[in-house]
C-alpha positions as protocol buffer text, in pm:
chain_id: "A"
residue {
  index: 1
  type: MET
  ca { x: -2817 y: 78 z: 1883 }
}
residue {
  index: 2
  type: SER
  ca { x: -2784 y: 314 z: 1610 }
}
residue {
  index: 3
  type: GLY
  ca { x: -2400 y: 420 z: 1501 }
}
residue {
  index: 4
  type: ASN
  ca { x: -2233 y: 218 z: 1144 }
}
residue {
  index: 5
  type: TRP
  ca { x: -2079 y: -75 z: 1333 }
}
residue {
  index: 6
  type: LYS
  ca { x: -2330 y: -344 z: 1313 }
}
residue {
  index: 7
  type: HIS
  ca { x: -2381 y: -536 z: 1635 }
}
residue {
  index: 8
  type: VAL
  ca { x: -2546 y: -891 z: 1590 }
}
residue {
  index: 9
  type: SER
  ca { x: -2548 y: -1103 z: 1890 }
}
residue {
  index: 10
  type: GLY
  ca { x: -2563 y: -1448 z: 1986 }
}
residue {
  index: 11
  type: ARG
  ca { x: -2319 y: -1535 z: 1764 }
}
residue {
  index: 12
  type: ASP
  ca { x: -2090 y: -1867 z: 1759 }
}
residue {
  index: 13
  type: ILE
  ca { x: -1745 y: -1636 z: 1666 }
}
residue {
  index: 14
  type: GLY
  ca { x: -1540 y: -1630 z: 2057 }
}
residue {
  index: 15
  type: SER
  ca { x: -1421 y: -1353 z: 2202 }
}
residue {
  index: 16
  type: LEU
  ca { x: -1504 y: -1169 z: 1847 }
}
residue {
  index: 17
  type: ASP
  ca { x: -1797 y: -1063 z: 1999 }
}
residue {
  index: 18
  type: SER
  ca { x: -1677 y: -919 z: 2273 }
}
residue {
  index: 19
  type: LEU
  ca { x: -1549 y: -639 z: 2054 }
}
residue {
  index: 20
  type: SER
  ca { x: -1763 y: -616 z: 1751 }
}
residue {
  index: 21
  type: GLU
  ca { x: -2041 y: -504 z: 2048 }
}
residue {
  index: 22
  type: ILE
  ca { x: -1731 y: -252 z: 2174 }
}
residue {
  index: 23
  type: LEU
  ca { x: -1709 y: -99 z: 1838 }
}
residue {
  index: 24
  type: ALA
  ca { x: -2033 y: -79 z: 1833 }
}
residue {
  index: 25
  type: ARG
  ca { x: -2096 y: 75 z: 2114 }
}
residue {
  index: 26
  type: GLU
  ca { x: -1711 y: 298 z: 2030 }
}
residue {
  index: 27
  type: THR
  ca { x: -1938 y: 434 z: 1697 }
}
residue {
  index: 28
  type: HIS
  ca { x: -2255 y: 510 z: 1862 }
}
residue {
  index: 29
  type: PHE
  ca { x: -2055 y: 758 z: 2114 }
}
residue {
  index: 30
  type: HIS
  ca { x: -1889 y: 866 z: 1837 }
}
residue {
  index: 31
  type: VAL
  ca { x: -1618 y: 733 z: 2004 }
}
residue {
  index: 32
  type: THR
  ca { x: -1450 y: 550 z: 1677 }
}
residue {
  index: 33
  type: ALA
  ca { x: -1654 y: 783 z: 1270 }
}
residue {
  index: 34
  type: LEU
  ca { x: -1693 y: 511 z: 1044 }
}
residue {
  index: 35
  type: PRO
  ca { x: -1795 y: 517 z: 729 }
}
residue {
  index: 36
  type: ASP
  ca { x: -2203 y: 389 z: 624 }
}
residue {
  index: 37
  type: LEU
  ca { x: -2148 y: 205 z: 374 }
}
residue {
  index: 38
  type: ARG
  ca { x: -2469 y: 21 z: 360 }
}
residue {
  index: 39
  type: THR
  ca { x: -2579 y: 248 z: 72 }
}
residue {
  index: 40
  type: ALA
  ca { x: -2361 y: 64 z: -175 }
}
residue {
  index: 41
  type: GLU
  ca { x: -2490 y: -217 z: -400 }
}
residue {
  index: 42
  type: THR
  ca { x: -2145 y: -356 z: -434 }
}
residue {
  index: 43
  type: LEU
  ca { x: -1844 y: -327 z: -176 }
}
residue {
  index: 44
  type: VAL
  ca { x: -1509 y: -365 z: -231 }
}
residue {
  index: 45
  type: LEU
  ca { x: -1267 y: -557 z: -43 }
}
residue {
  index: 46
  type: LEU
  ca { x: -845 y: -626 z: -50 }
}
residue {
  index: 47
  type: SER
  ca { x: -633 y: -767 z: 155 }
}
residue {
  index: 48
  type: ASP
  ca { x: -266 y: -837 z: 156 }
}
residue {
  index: 49
  type: TYR
  ca { x: -74 y: -1016 z: 376 }
}
residue {
  index: 50
  type: SER
  ca { x: 222 y: -958 z: 541 }
}
residue {
  index: 51
  type: GLY
  ca { x: 501 y: -1180 z: 874 }
}
residue {
  index: 52
  type: SER
  ca { x: 515 y: -1524 z: 756 }
}
residue {
  index: 53
  type: HIS
  ca { x: 804 y: -1574 z: 739 }
}
residue {
  index: 54
  type: ALA
  ca { x: 1055 y: -1804 z: 1022 }
}
residue {
  index: 55
  type: THR
  ca { x: 1209 y: -1512 z: 1185 }
}
residue {
  index: 56
  type: ALA
  ca { x: 827 y: -1299 z: 1281 }
}
residue {
  index: 57
  type: THR
  ca { x: 684 y: -1254 z: 1615 }
}
residue {
  index: 58
  type: HIS
  ca { x: 422 y: -1182 z: 1461 }
}
residue {
  index: 59
  type: GLU
  ca { x: 191 y: -1188 z: 1137 }
}
residue {
  index: 60
  type: VAL
  ca { x: -3 y: -901 z: 1013 }
}
residue {
  index: 61
  type: TYR
  ca { x: -311 y: -871 z: 772 }
}
residue {
  index: 62
  type: SER
  ca { x: -465 y: -577 z: 611 }
}
residue {
  index: 63
  type: PHE
  ca { x: -748 y: -526 z: 434 }
}
residue {
  index: 64
  type: LEU
  ca { x: -918 y: -232 z: 333 }
}
residue {
  index: 65
  type: LEU
  ca { x: -1295 y: -200 z: 211 }
}
residue {
  index: 66
  type: ILE
  ca { x: -1413 y: 3 z: 75 }
}
residue {
  index: 67
  type: SER
  ca { x: -1698 y: 169 z: -154 }
}
residue {
  index: 68
  type: PRO
  ca { x: -1709 y: 168 z: -484 }
}
residue {
  index: 69
  type: ASP
  ca { x: -1851 y: 526 z: -565 }
}
residue {
  index: 70
  type: SER
  ca { x: -1571 y: 705 z: -403 }
}
residue {
  index: 71
  type: MET
  ca { x: -1268 y: 535 z: -621 }
}
residue {
  index: 72
  type: ALA
  ca { x: -1298 y: 771 z: -963 }
}
residue {
  index: 73
  type: THR
  ca { x: -1148 y: 1053 z: -778 }
}
residue {
  index: 74
  type: TRP
  ca { x: -919 y: 791 z: -626 }
}
residue {
  index: 75
  type: ASN
  ca { x: -805 y: 700 z: -993 }
}
residue {
  index: 76
  type: LEU
  ca { x: -786 y: 1028 z: -1074 }
}
residue {
  index: 77
  type: ARG
  ca { x: -566 y: 1098 z: -837 }
}
residue {
  index: 78
  type: ARG
  ca { x: -353 y: 743 z: -896 }
}
residue {
  index: 79
  type: SER
  ca { x: -316 y: 811 z: -1270 }
}
residue {
  index: 80
  type: ARG
  ca { x: -172 y: 1107 z: -1184 }
}
residue {
  index: 81
  type: ALA
  ca { x: 84 y: 1008 z: -921 }
}
residue {
  index: 82
  type: ARG
  ca { x: 240 y: 769 z: -1197 }
}
residue {
  index: 83
  type: GLY
  ca { x: 210 y: 1031 z: -1497 }
}
residue {
  index: 84
  type: THR
  ca { x: 381 y: 1269 z: -1267 }
}
residue {
  index: 85
  type: VAL
  ca { x: 629 y: 1066 z: -1112 }
}
residue {
  index: 86
  type: LEU
  ca { x: 584 y: 645 z: -1092 }
}
residue {
  index: 87
  type: GLY
  ca { x: 594 y: 629 z: -1429 }
}
residue {
  index: 88
  type: HIS
  ca { x: 296 y: 377 z: -1603 }
}
residue {
  index: 89
  type: TRP
  ca { x: 448 y: 17 z: -1519 }
}
residue {
  index: 90
  type: ARG
  ca { x: 619 y: 43 z: -1166 }
}
residue {
  index: 91
  type: ARG
  ca { x: 440 y: -158 z: -921 }
}
residue {
  index: 92
  type: MET
  ca { x: 386 y: -23 z: -564 }
}
residue {
  index: 93
  type: SER
  ca { x: 481 y: -242 z: -293 }
}
residue {
  index: 94
  type: TYR
  ca { x: 586 y: -251 z: 0 }
}
residue {
  index: 95
  type: THR
  ca { x: 911 y: -390 z: -18 }
}
residue {
  index: 96
  type: ASN
  ca { x: 999 y: -224 z: -357 }
}
residue {
  index: 97
  type: LEU
  ca { x: 1004 y: 125 z: -175 }
}
residue {
  index: 98
  type: GLY
  ca { x: 1404 y: 120 z: -179 }
}
residue {
  index: 99
  type: ASP
  ca { x: 1292 y: 238 z: -544 }
}
residue {
  index: 100
  type: ALA
  ca { x: 1416 y: 591 z: -576 }
}
residue {
  index: 101
  type: ARG
  ca { x: 1116 y: 643 z: -799 }
}
residue {
  index: 102
  type: ARG
  ca { x: 848 y: 461 z: -570 }
}
residue {
  index: 103
  type: ARG
  ca { x: 949 y: 622 z: -299 }
}
residue {
  index: 104
  type: ASN
  ca { x: 841 y: 944 z: -503 }
}
residue {
  index: 105
  type: ALA
  ca { x: 521 y: 877 z: -548 }
}
residue {
  index: 106
  type: LEU
  ca { x: 495 y: 743 z: -147 }
}
residue {
  index: 107
  type: SER
  ca { x: 351 y: 1104 z: -31 }
}
residue {
  index: 108
  type: GLN
  ca { x: 108 y: 1072 z: -343 }
}
residue {
  index: 109
  type: PHE
  ca { x: -50 y: 723 z: -313 }
}
residue {
  index: 110
  type: LEU
  ca { x: -160 y: 760 z: 16 }
}
residue {
  index: 111
  type: THR
  ca { x: -290 y: 1132 z: -19 }
}
residue {
  index: 112
  type: ALA
  ca { x: -519 y: 981 z: -342 }
}
residue {
  index: 113
  type: ALA
  ca { x: -620 y: 630 z: -41 }
}
residue {
  index: 114
  type: GLU
  ca { x: -721 y: 911 z: 105 }
}
residue {
  index: 115
  type: SER
  ca { x: -1065 y: 1010 z: -119 }
}
residue {
  index: 116
  type: LEU
  ca { x: -1124 y: 617 z: -96 }
}
residue {
  index: 117
  type: ASN
  ca { x: -1502 y: 581 z: 123 }
}
residue {
  index: 118
  type: GLY
  ca { x: -1435 y: 305 z: 342 }
}
residue {
  index: 119
  type: VAL
  ca { x: -1184 y: 143 z: 623 }
}
residue {
  index: 120
  type: ILE
  ca { x: -814 y: 4 z: 612 }
}
residue {
  index: 121
  type: ALA
  ca { x: -807 y: -244 z: 904 }
}
residue {
  index: 122
  type: SER
  ca { x: -510 y: -462 z: 959 }
}
residue {
  index: 123
  type: PHE
  ca { x: -494 y: -709 z: 1301 }
}
residue {
  index: 124
  type: VAL
  ca { x: -116 y: -801 z: 1386 }
}
residue {
  index: 125
  type: VAL
  ca { x: -171 y: -1174 z: 1532 }
}
residue {
  index: 126
  type: SER
  ca { x: 133 y: -1300 z: 1760 }
}
residue {
  index: 127
  type: LYS
  ca { x: 260 y: -1581 z: 1662 }
}
residue {
  index: 128
  type: ASP
  ca { x: 291 y: -1723 z: 1991 }
}
residue {
  index: 129
  type: ILE
  ca { x: -101 y: -1765 z: 1954 }
}
residue {
  index: 130
  type: GLY
  ca { x: -76 y: -2126 z: 1747 }
}
residue {
  index: 131
  type: SER
  ca { x: -464 y: -2137 z: 1695 }
}
residue {
  index: 132
  type: LEU
  ca { x: -638 y: -1866 z: 1645 }
}
residue {
  index: 133
  type: PHE
  ca { x: -989 y: -2078 z: 1710 }
}
residue {
  index: 134
  type: LEU
  ca { x: -949 y: -2349 z: 1936 }
}
residue {
  index: 135
  type: ARG
  ca { x: -813 y: -1940 z: 2172 }
}
residue {
  index: 136
  type: MET
  ca { x: -1130 y: -1789 z: 2055 }
}
residue {
  index: 137
  type: GLY
  ca { x: -1308 y: -2049 z: 2209 }
}
residue {
  index: 138
  type: ALA
  ca { x: -1506 y: -2182 z: 1848 }
}
residue {
  index: 139
  type: ALA
  ca { x: -1353 y: -2551 z: 1707 }
}
residue {
  index: 140
  type: GLU
  ca { x: -988 y: -2574 z: 1543 }
}
residue {
  index: 141
  type: GLY
  ca { x: -1047 y: -2706 z: 1160 }
}
residue {
  index: 142
  type: GLN
  ca { x: -1406 y: -2702 z: 1122 }
}
residue {
  index: 143
  type: LEU
  ca { x: -1356 y: -2637 z: 730 }
}
residue {
  index: 144
  type: ALA
  ca { x: -1073 y: -2873 z: 765 }
}
residue {
  index: 145
  type: ALA
  ca { x: -1180 y: -3092 z: 505 }
}
residue {
  index: 146
  type: ILE
  ca { x: -1292 y: -2846 z: 280 }
}
residue {
  index: 147
  type: VAL
  ca { x: -938 y: -2682 z: 372 }
}
residue {
  index: 148
  type: ALA
  ca { x: -678 y: -3053 z: 250 }
}
residue {
  index: 149
  type: ARG
  ca { x: -708 y: -2944 z: -67 }
}
residue {
  index: 150
  type: TRP
  ca { x: -384 y: -2541 z: 66 }
}
residue {
  index: 151
  type: LYS
  ca { x: -98 y: -2700 z: 185 }
}
residue {
  index: 152
  type: SER
  ca { x: -131 y: -2846 z: 516 }
}
residue {
  index: 153
  type: ALA
  ca { x: 69 y: -2516 z: 630 }
}
residue {
  index: 154
  type: ILE
  ca { x: -131 y: -2261 z: 548 }
}
residue {
  index: 155
  type: HIS
  ca { x: -448 y: -2362 z: 679 }
}
residue {
  index: 156
  type: GLU
  ca { x: -477 y: -2132 z: 1005 }
}
residue {
  index: 157
  type: ARG
  ca { x: -349 y: -1855 z: 805 }
}
residue {
  index: 158
  type: LEU
  ca { x: -591 y: -1911 z: 523 }
}
residue {
  index: 159
  type: GLU
  ca { x: -904 y: -1951 z: 785 }
}
residue {
  index: 160
  type: ARG
  ca { x: -820 y: -1650 z: 972 }
}
residue {
  index: 161
  type: VAL
  ca { x: -852 y: -1478 z: 703 }
}
residue {
  index: 162
  type: PHE
  ca { x: -1176 y: -1588 z: 614 }
}
residue {
  index: 163
  type: VAL
  ca { x: -1282 y: -1478 z: 1026 }
}
residue {
  index: 164
  type: PHE
  ca { x: -1166 y: -1134 z: 977 }
}
residue {
  index: 165
  type: ALA
  ca { x: -1302 y: -1086 z: 590 }
}
residue {
  index: 166
  type: SER
  ca { x: -1620 y: -1221 z: 764 }
}
residue {
  index: 167
  type: PHE
  ca { x: -1626 y: -973 z: 1082 }
}
residue {
  index: 168
  type: LEU
  ca { x: -1539 y: -692 z: 885 }
}
residue {
  index: 169
  type: LEU
  ca { x: -1815 y: -734 z: 664 }
}
residue {
  index: 170
  type: SER
  ca { x: -2069 y: -806 z: 953 }
}
residue {
  index: 171
  type: GLY
  ca { x: -2017 y: -497 z: 1072 }
}
residue {
  index: 172
  type: LEU
  ca { x: -2026 y: -253 z: 831 }
}
residue {
  index: 173
  type: SER
  ca { x: -2176 y: -494 z: 509 }
}
residue {
  index: 174
  type: ALA
  ca { x: -2573 y: -490 z: 448 }
}
residue {
  index: 175
  type: PRO
  ca { x: -2839 y: -773 z: 389 }
}
residue {
  index: 176
  type: GLY
  ca { x: -2842 y: -884 z: -6 }
}
residue {
  index: 177
  type: GLN
  ca { x: -2488 y: -653 z: -91 }
}
residue {
  index: 178
  type: ASN
  ca { x: -2328 y: -828 z: -347 }
}
residue {
  index: 179
  type: VAL
  ca { x: -1893 y: -870 z: -252 }
}
residue {
  index: 180
  type: TRP
  ca { x: -1541 y: -876 z: -461 }
}
residue {
  index: 181
  type: TRP
  ca { x: -1312 y: -960 z: -336 }
}
residue {
  index: 182
  type: PHE
  ca { x: -953 y: -886 z: -426 }
}
residue {
  index: 183
  type: SER
  ca { x: -613 y: -1031 z: -301 }
}
residue {
  index: 184
  type: ASP
  ca { x: -233 y: -1005 z: -358 }
}
residue {
  index: 185
  type: GLU
  ca { x: -132 y: -1390 z: -494 }
}
residue {
  index: 186
  type: ASP
  ca { x: 3 y: -1627 z: -247 }
}
residue {
  index: 187
  type: GLU
  ca { x: -6 y: -1913 z: -161 }
}
residue {
  index: 188
  type: ILE
  ca { x: -358 y: -1863 z: 24 }
}
residue {
  index: 189
  type: PHE
  ca { x: -518 y: -1814 z: -358 }
}
residue {
  index: 190
  type: PRO
  ca { x: -250 y: -1952 z: -546 }
}
residue {
  index: 191
  type: ASN
  ca { x: -435 y: -2016 z: -898 }
}
residue {
  index: 192
  type: GLU
  ca { x: -769 y: -2042 z: -1016 }
}
residue {
  index: 193
  type: ASP
  ca { x: -930 y: -2385 z: -902 }
}
residue {
  index: 194
  type: ARG
  ca { x: -831 y: -2251 z: -480 }
}
residue {
  index: 195
  type: LEU
  ca { x: -993 y: -1906 z: -607 }
}
residue {
  index: 196
  type: ARG
  ca { x: -1340 y: -2140 z: -713 }
}
residue {
  index: 197
  type: ASP
  ca { x: -1291 y: -2351 z: -361 }
}
residue {
  index: 198
  type: ALA
  ca { x: -1285 y: -1974 z: -159 }
}
residue {
  index: 199
  type: VAL
  ca { x: -1589 y: -1880 z: -283 }
}
residue {
  index: 200
  type: ASN
  ca { x: -1767 y: -2191 z: -198 }
}
residue {
  index: 201
  type: LEU
  ca { x: -1533 y: -2176 z: 149 }
}
residue {
  index: 202
  type: PHE
  ca { x: -1618 y: -1806 z: 244 }
}
residue {
  index: 203
  type: ALA
  ca { x: -1973 y: -1801 z: 160 }
}
residue {
  index: 204
  type: ASN
  ca { x: -2023 y: -2155 z: 412 }
}
residue {
  index: 205
  type: TYR
  ca { x: -1774 y: -1971 z: 638 }
}
residue {
  index: 206
  type: SER
  ca { x: -1927 y: -1527 z: 705 }
}
residue {
  index: 207
  type: SER
  ca { x: -2236 y: -1740 z: 756 }
}
residue {
  index: 208
  type: HIS
  ca { x: -2145 y: -1825 z: 1163 }
}
residue {
  index: 209
  type: PHE
  ca { x: -2058 y: -1450 z: 1170 }
}
residue {
  index: 210
  type: LEU
  ca { x: -2308 y: -1253 z: 978 }
}
residue {
  index: 211
  type: GLY
  ca { x: -2659 y: -1159 z: 1051 }
}
residue {
  index: 212
  type: HIS
  ca { x: -2783 y: -1104 z: 681 }
}
residue {
  index: 213
  type: GLN
  ca { x: -2718 y: -1303 z: 331 }
}
residue {
  index: 214
  type: LEU
  ca { x: -2489 y: -1091 z: 60 }
}
residue {
  index: 215
  type: GLY
  ca { x: -2521 y: -1043 z: -217 }
}
residue {
  index: 216
  type: HIS
  ca { x: -2307 y: -1212 z: -538 }
}
residue {
  index: 217
  type: LEU
  ca { x: -1943 y: -1321 z: -418 }
}
residue {
  index: 218
  type: ARG
  ca { x: -1612 y: -1283 z: -658 }
}
residue {
  index: 219
  type: ILE
  ca { x: -1298 y: -1418 z: -565 }
}
residue {
  index: 220
  type: GLY
  ca { x: -954 y: -1251 z: -774 }
}
residue {
  index: 221
  type: THR
  ca { x: -636 y: -1186 z: -685 }
}
residue {
  index: 222
  type: ALA
  ca { x: -414 y: -884 z: -862 }
}
residue {
  index: 223
  type: ALA
  ca { x: -405 y: -1114 z: -1199 }
}
residue {
  index: 224
  type: SER
  ca { x: -743 y: -983 z: -1270 }
}
residue {
  index: 225
  type: ASP
  ca { x: -633 y: -623 z: -1372 }
}
residue {
  index: 226
  type: SER
  ca { x: -664 y: -457 z: -1670 }
}
residue {
  index: 227
  type: GLY
  ca { x: -358 y: -335 z: -1746 }
}
residue {
  index: 228
  type: ASP
  ca { x: -337 y: 0 z: -1603 }
}
residue {
  index: 229
  type: LEU
  ca { x: -285 y: -128 z: -1270 }
}
residue {
  index: 230
  type: TRP
  ca { x: -601 y: 27 z: -1111 }
}
residue {
  index: 231
  type: LEU
  ca { x: -580 y: -295 z: -973 }
}
residue {
  index: 232
  type: GLU
  ca { x: -273 y: -318 z: -782 }
}
residue {
  index: 233
  type: ASP
  ca { x: -261 y: 23 z: -722 }
}
residue {
  index: 234
  type: LEU
  ca { x: -599 y: -91 z: -462 }
}
residue {
  index: 235
  type: LEU
  ca { x: -385 y: -361 z: -319 }
}
residue {
  index: 236
  type: SER
  ca { x: -55 y: -222 z: -314 }
}
residue {
  index: 237
  type: ILE
  ca { x: -231 y: 47 z: -54 }
}
residue {
  index: 238
  type: PRO
  ca { x: -301 y: -245 z: 238 }
}
residue {
  index: 239
  type: ASP
  ca { x: 4 y: -447 z: 108 }
}
residue {
  index: 240
  type: LEU
  ca { x: 167 y: -92 z: 285 }
}
residue {
  index: 241
  type: VAL
  ca { x: 27 y: -105 z: 581 }
}
residue {
  index: 242
  type: ALA
  ca { x: 92 y: -434 z: 634 }
}
residue {
  index: 243
  type: GLY
  ca { x: 442 y: -456 z: 564 }
}
residue {
  index: 244
  type: SER
  ca { x: 472 y: -126 z: 729 }
}
residue {
  index: 245
  type: PHE
  ca { x: 291 y: -295 z: 1084 }
}
residue {
  index: 246
  type: THR
  ca { x: 591 y: -545 z: 1059 }
}
residue {
  index: 247
  type: GLU
  ca { x: 910 y: -371 z: 994 }
}
residue {
  index: 248
  type: MET
  ca { x: 784 y: -176 z: 1343 }
}
residue {
  index: 249
  type: VAL
  ca { x: 689 y: -526 z: 1489 }
}
residue {
  index: 250
  type: ARG
  ca { x: 1096 y: -599 z: 1386 }
}
residue {
  index: 251
  type: SER
  ca { x: 1189 y: -298 z: 1556 }
}
residue {
  index: 252
  type: ASN
  ca { x: 1045 y: -310 z: 1867 }
}
residue {
  index: 253
  type: GLN
  ca { x: 1220 y: -658 z: 1843 }
}
residue {
  index: 254
  type: LYS
  ca { x: 1568 y: -425 z: 1768 }
}
residue {
  index: 255
  type: GLY
  ca { x: 1511 y: -182 z: 2004 }
}
residue {
  index: 256
  type: GLY
  ca { x: 1401 y: -383 z: 2312 }
}
residue {
  index: 257
  type: ILE
  ca { x: 1033 y: -242 z: 2346 }
}
residue {
  index: 258
  type: PRO
  ca { x: 775 y: -558 z: 2389 }
}
residue {
  index: 259
  type: THR
  ca { x: 499 y: -543 z: 2151 }
}
residue {
  index: 260
  type: SER
  ca { x: 264 y: -769 z: 2341 }
}
residue {
  index: 261
  type: GLY
  ca { x: 296 y: -484 z: 2660 }
}
residue {
  index: 262
  type: LYS
  ca { x: 62 y: -215 z: 2732 }
}
residue {
  index: 263
  type: LEU
  ca { x: 194 y: 69 z: 2531 }
}
residue {
  index: 264
  type: VAL
  ca { x: 419 y: -17 z: 2247 }
}
residue {
  index: 265
  type: THR
  ca { x: 538 y: 248 z: 2208 }
}
residue {
  index: 266
  type: PRO
  ca { x: 873 y: 260 z: 1913 }
}
residue {
  index: 267
  type: PRO
  ca { x: 986 y: 670 z: 1779 }
}
residue {
  index: 268
  type: LEU
  ca { x: 901 y: 679 z: 1435 }
}
residue {
  index: 269
  type: ASP
  ca { x: 1313 y: 772 z: 1396 }
}
residue {
  index: 270
  type: GLY
  ca { x: 1378 y: 440 z: 1530 }
}
residue {
  index: 271
  type: LEU
  ca { x: 1212 y: 208 z: 1152 }
}
residue {
  index: 272
  type: VAL
  ca { x: 1303 y: 257 z: 820 }
}
residue {
  index: 273
  type: ARG
  ca { x: 1163 y: 575 z: 643 }
}
residue {
  index: 274
  type: LYS
  ca { x: 889 y: 385 z: 390 }
}
residue {
  index: 275
  type: ALA
  ca { x: 730 y: 269 z: 782 }
}
residue {
  index: 276
  type: GLN
  ca { x: 855 y: 604 z: 902 }
}
residue {
  index: 277
  type: GLY
  ca { x: 546 y: 779 z: 611 }
}
residue {
  index: 278
  type: VAL
  ca { x: 317 y: 485 z: 624 }
}
residue {
  index: 279
  type: LEU
  ca { x: 237 y: 462 z: 974 }
}
residue {
  index: 280
  type: ALA
  ca { x: 226 y: 880 z: 1015 }
}
residue {
  index: 281
  type: TRP
  ca { x: 4 y: 862 z: 723 }
}
residue {
  index: 282
  type: LEU
  ca { x: -230 y: 589 z: 878 }
}
residue {
  index: 283
  type: SER
  ca { x: -228 y: 856 z: 1205 }
}
residue {
  index: 284
  type: ASN
  ca { x: -363 y: 1128 z: 1053 }
}
residue {
  index: 285
  type: ARG
  ca { x: -680 y: 966 z: 918 }
}
residue {
  index: 286
  type: ALA
  ca { x: -929 y: 1186 z: 1091 }
}
residue {
  index: 287
  type: GLY
  ca { x: -1008 y: 1410 z: 835 }
}
residue {
  index: 288
  type: SER
  ca { x: -1011 y: 1114 z: 555 }
}
residue {
  index: 289
  type: ASP
  ca { x: -1311 y: 942 z: 391 }
}
residue {
  index: 290
  type: LEU
  ca { x: -1049 y: 608 z: 474 }
}
residue {
  index: 291
  type: ARG
  ca { x: -1075 y: 574 z: 839 }
}
residue {
  index: 292
  type: ALA
  ca { x: -822 y: 320 z: 975 }
}
residue {
  index: 293
  type: LEU
  ca { x: -917 y: -3 z: 1268 }
}
residue {
  index: 294
  type: SER
  ca { x: -571 y: -238 z: 1429 }
}
residue {
  index: 295
  type: TYR
  ca { x: -548 y: -464 z: 1669 }
}
residue {
  index: 296
  type: LEU
  ca { x: -307 y: -628 z: 1806 }
}
residue {
  index: 297
  type: VAL
  ca { x: -364 y: -919 z: 1904 }
}
residue {
  index: 298
  type: THR
  ca { x: -252 y: -1188 z: 2193 }
}
residue {
  index: 299
  type: PRO
  ca { x: -262 y: -1495 z: 2394 }
}
residue {
  index: 300
  type: SER
  ca { x: -421 y: -1398 z: 2734 }
}
residue {
  index: 301
  type: ALA
  ca { x: -320 y: -1564 z: 3059 }
}
residue {
  index: 302
  type: THR
  ca { x: -568 y: -1763 z: 3104 }
}
residue {
  index: 303
  type: GLY
  ca { x: -572 y: -1947 z: 2729 }
}
residue {
  index: 304
  type: GLY
  ca { x: -780 y: -1686 z: 2596 }
}
residue {
  index: 305
  type: LEU
  ca { x: -705 y: -1357 z: 2349 }
}
residue {
  index: 306
  type: ASN
  ca { x: -631 y: -996 z: 2487 }
}
residue {
  index: 307
  type: TRP
  ca { x: -752 y: -773 z: 2154 }
}
residue {
  index: 308
  type: LYS
  ca { x: -525 y: -427 z: 2188 }
}
residue {
  index: 309
  type: ARG
  ca { x: -646 y: -154 z: 2005 }
}
residue {
  index: 310
  type: LEU
  ca { x: -369 y: 47 z: 1805 }
}
residue {
  index: 311
  type: HIS
  ca { x: -415 y: 385 z: 1812 }
}
residue {
  index: 312
  type: VAL
  ca { x: -97 y: 496 z: 1518 }
}
residue {
  index: 313
  type: HIS
  ca { x: 39 y: 916 z: 1604 }
}
residue {
  index: 314
  type: SER
  ca { x: 275 y: 1072 z: 1444 }
}
residue {
  index: 315
  type: VAL
  ca { x: 529 y: 1067 z: 1740 }
}
residue {
  index: 316
  type: GLY
  ca { x: 519 y: 708 z: 1795 }
}
residue {
  index: 317
  type: LEU
  ca { x: 333 y: 436 z: 1817 }
}
residue {
  index: 318
  type: ALA
  ca { x: 52 y: 294 z: 2128 }
}
residue {
  index: 319
  type: SER
  ca { x: -158 y: 30 z: 2207 }
}
residue {
  index: 320
  type: LEU
  ca { x: -508 y: 63 z: 2494 }
}
residue {
  index: 321
  type: ALA
  ca { x: -605 y: -189 z: 2587 }
}
residue {
  index: 322
  type: LEU
  ca { x: -1000 y: -253 z: 2567 }
}
residue {
  index: 323
  type: PRO
  ca { x: -1128 y: -507 z: 2814 }
}
residue {
  index: 324
  type: LYS
  ca { x: -937 y: -807 z: 2861 }
}
residue {
  index: 325
  type: MET
  ca { x: -1200 y: -1045 z: 2643 }
}
residue {
  index: 326
  type: GLN
  ca { x: -1162 y: -1451 z: 2749 }
}
């Protein structure tokens, strides 16, 4: 089957196997458009996470997977946004959009990101799930001996990050491609020792998902930035998306709209303005080199998982249910 998503059958990855097959069919029949990233020698993966605070009902895991050949145009455009609006030291992030200069630069930053050849993928995961791995039919804590170096409270989050990153690479990467993965600095990758552990962990974990071997793997954080904030600015893209989805869920709660329902339709006017801008931008990927994949992950009545494709529209946000996968 042709298409830019490669499905490899026979992998023990639970309901994600069915989701992978659906994506392969959608790209084959041009229902979903995804870029071909397999010709690049190296892929760059950026990730950020939101919703870990106690009052949140969902956690959001956002990933930006791109080919580095598209970064020259992006770098020129984001440098222009810094030079004309933001300045050369302010860090762009969702939580700091209360600052007027960051708000004014947001549109230029998002427009610059459209020149990136890749995918911005988000997984909005209900906290009602408990263990993602038990519901997937996979063994929870299969790497428990290795992840014991992390605080026990973040074991599940750590493995989710590895699951979603592995899933994206399984469908979009090619044998022998190098991967440079940069994540926000938080408790998942708190220091150099944990980063070294993460390389070995991820290599082990991704072997359950990928039907091929990758080349060299490097994992770093924003601390790797050279000083001109190019890496911080790349990381701001999944940060802005993750924060906006978290705000969307909070707005649903406040308005009495069930996020886990068949349709999620909060009007964008009901969201804070910073989330409005990002979600409206996310809805308009058709003519862009940067495509969007977004999924709502909720528990099913039979103990499995429901994966619902989130389609963001400029006048609201709706989810189109995929076939239930147990």
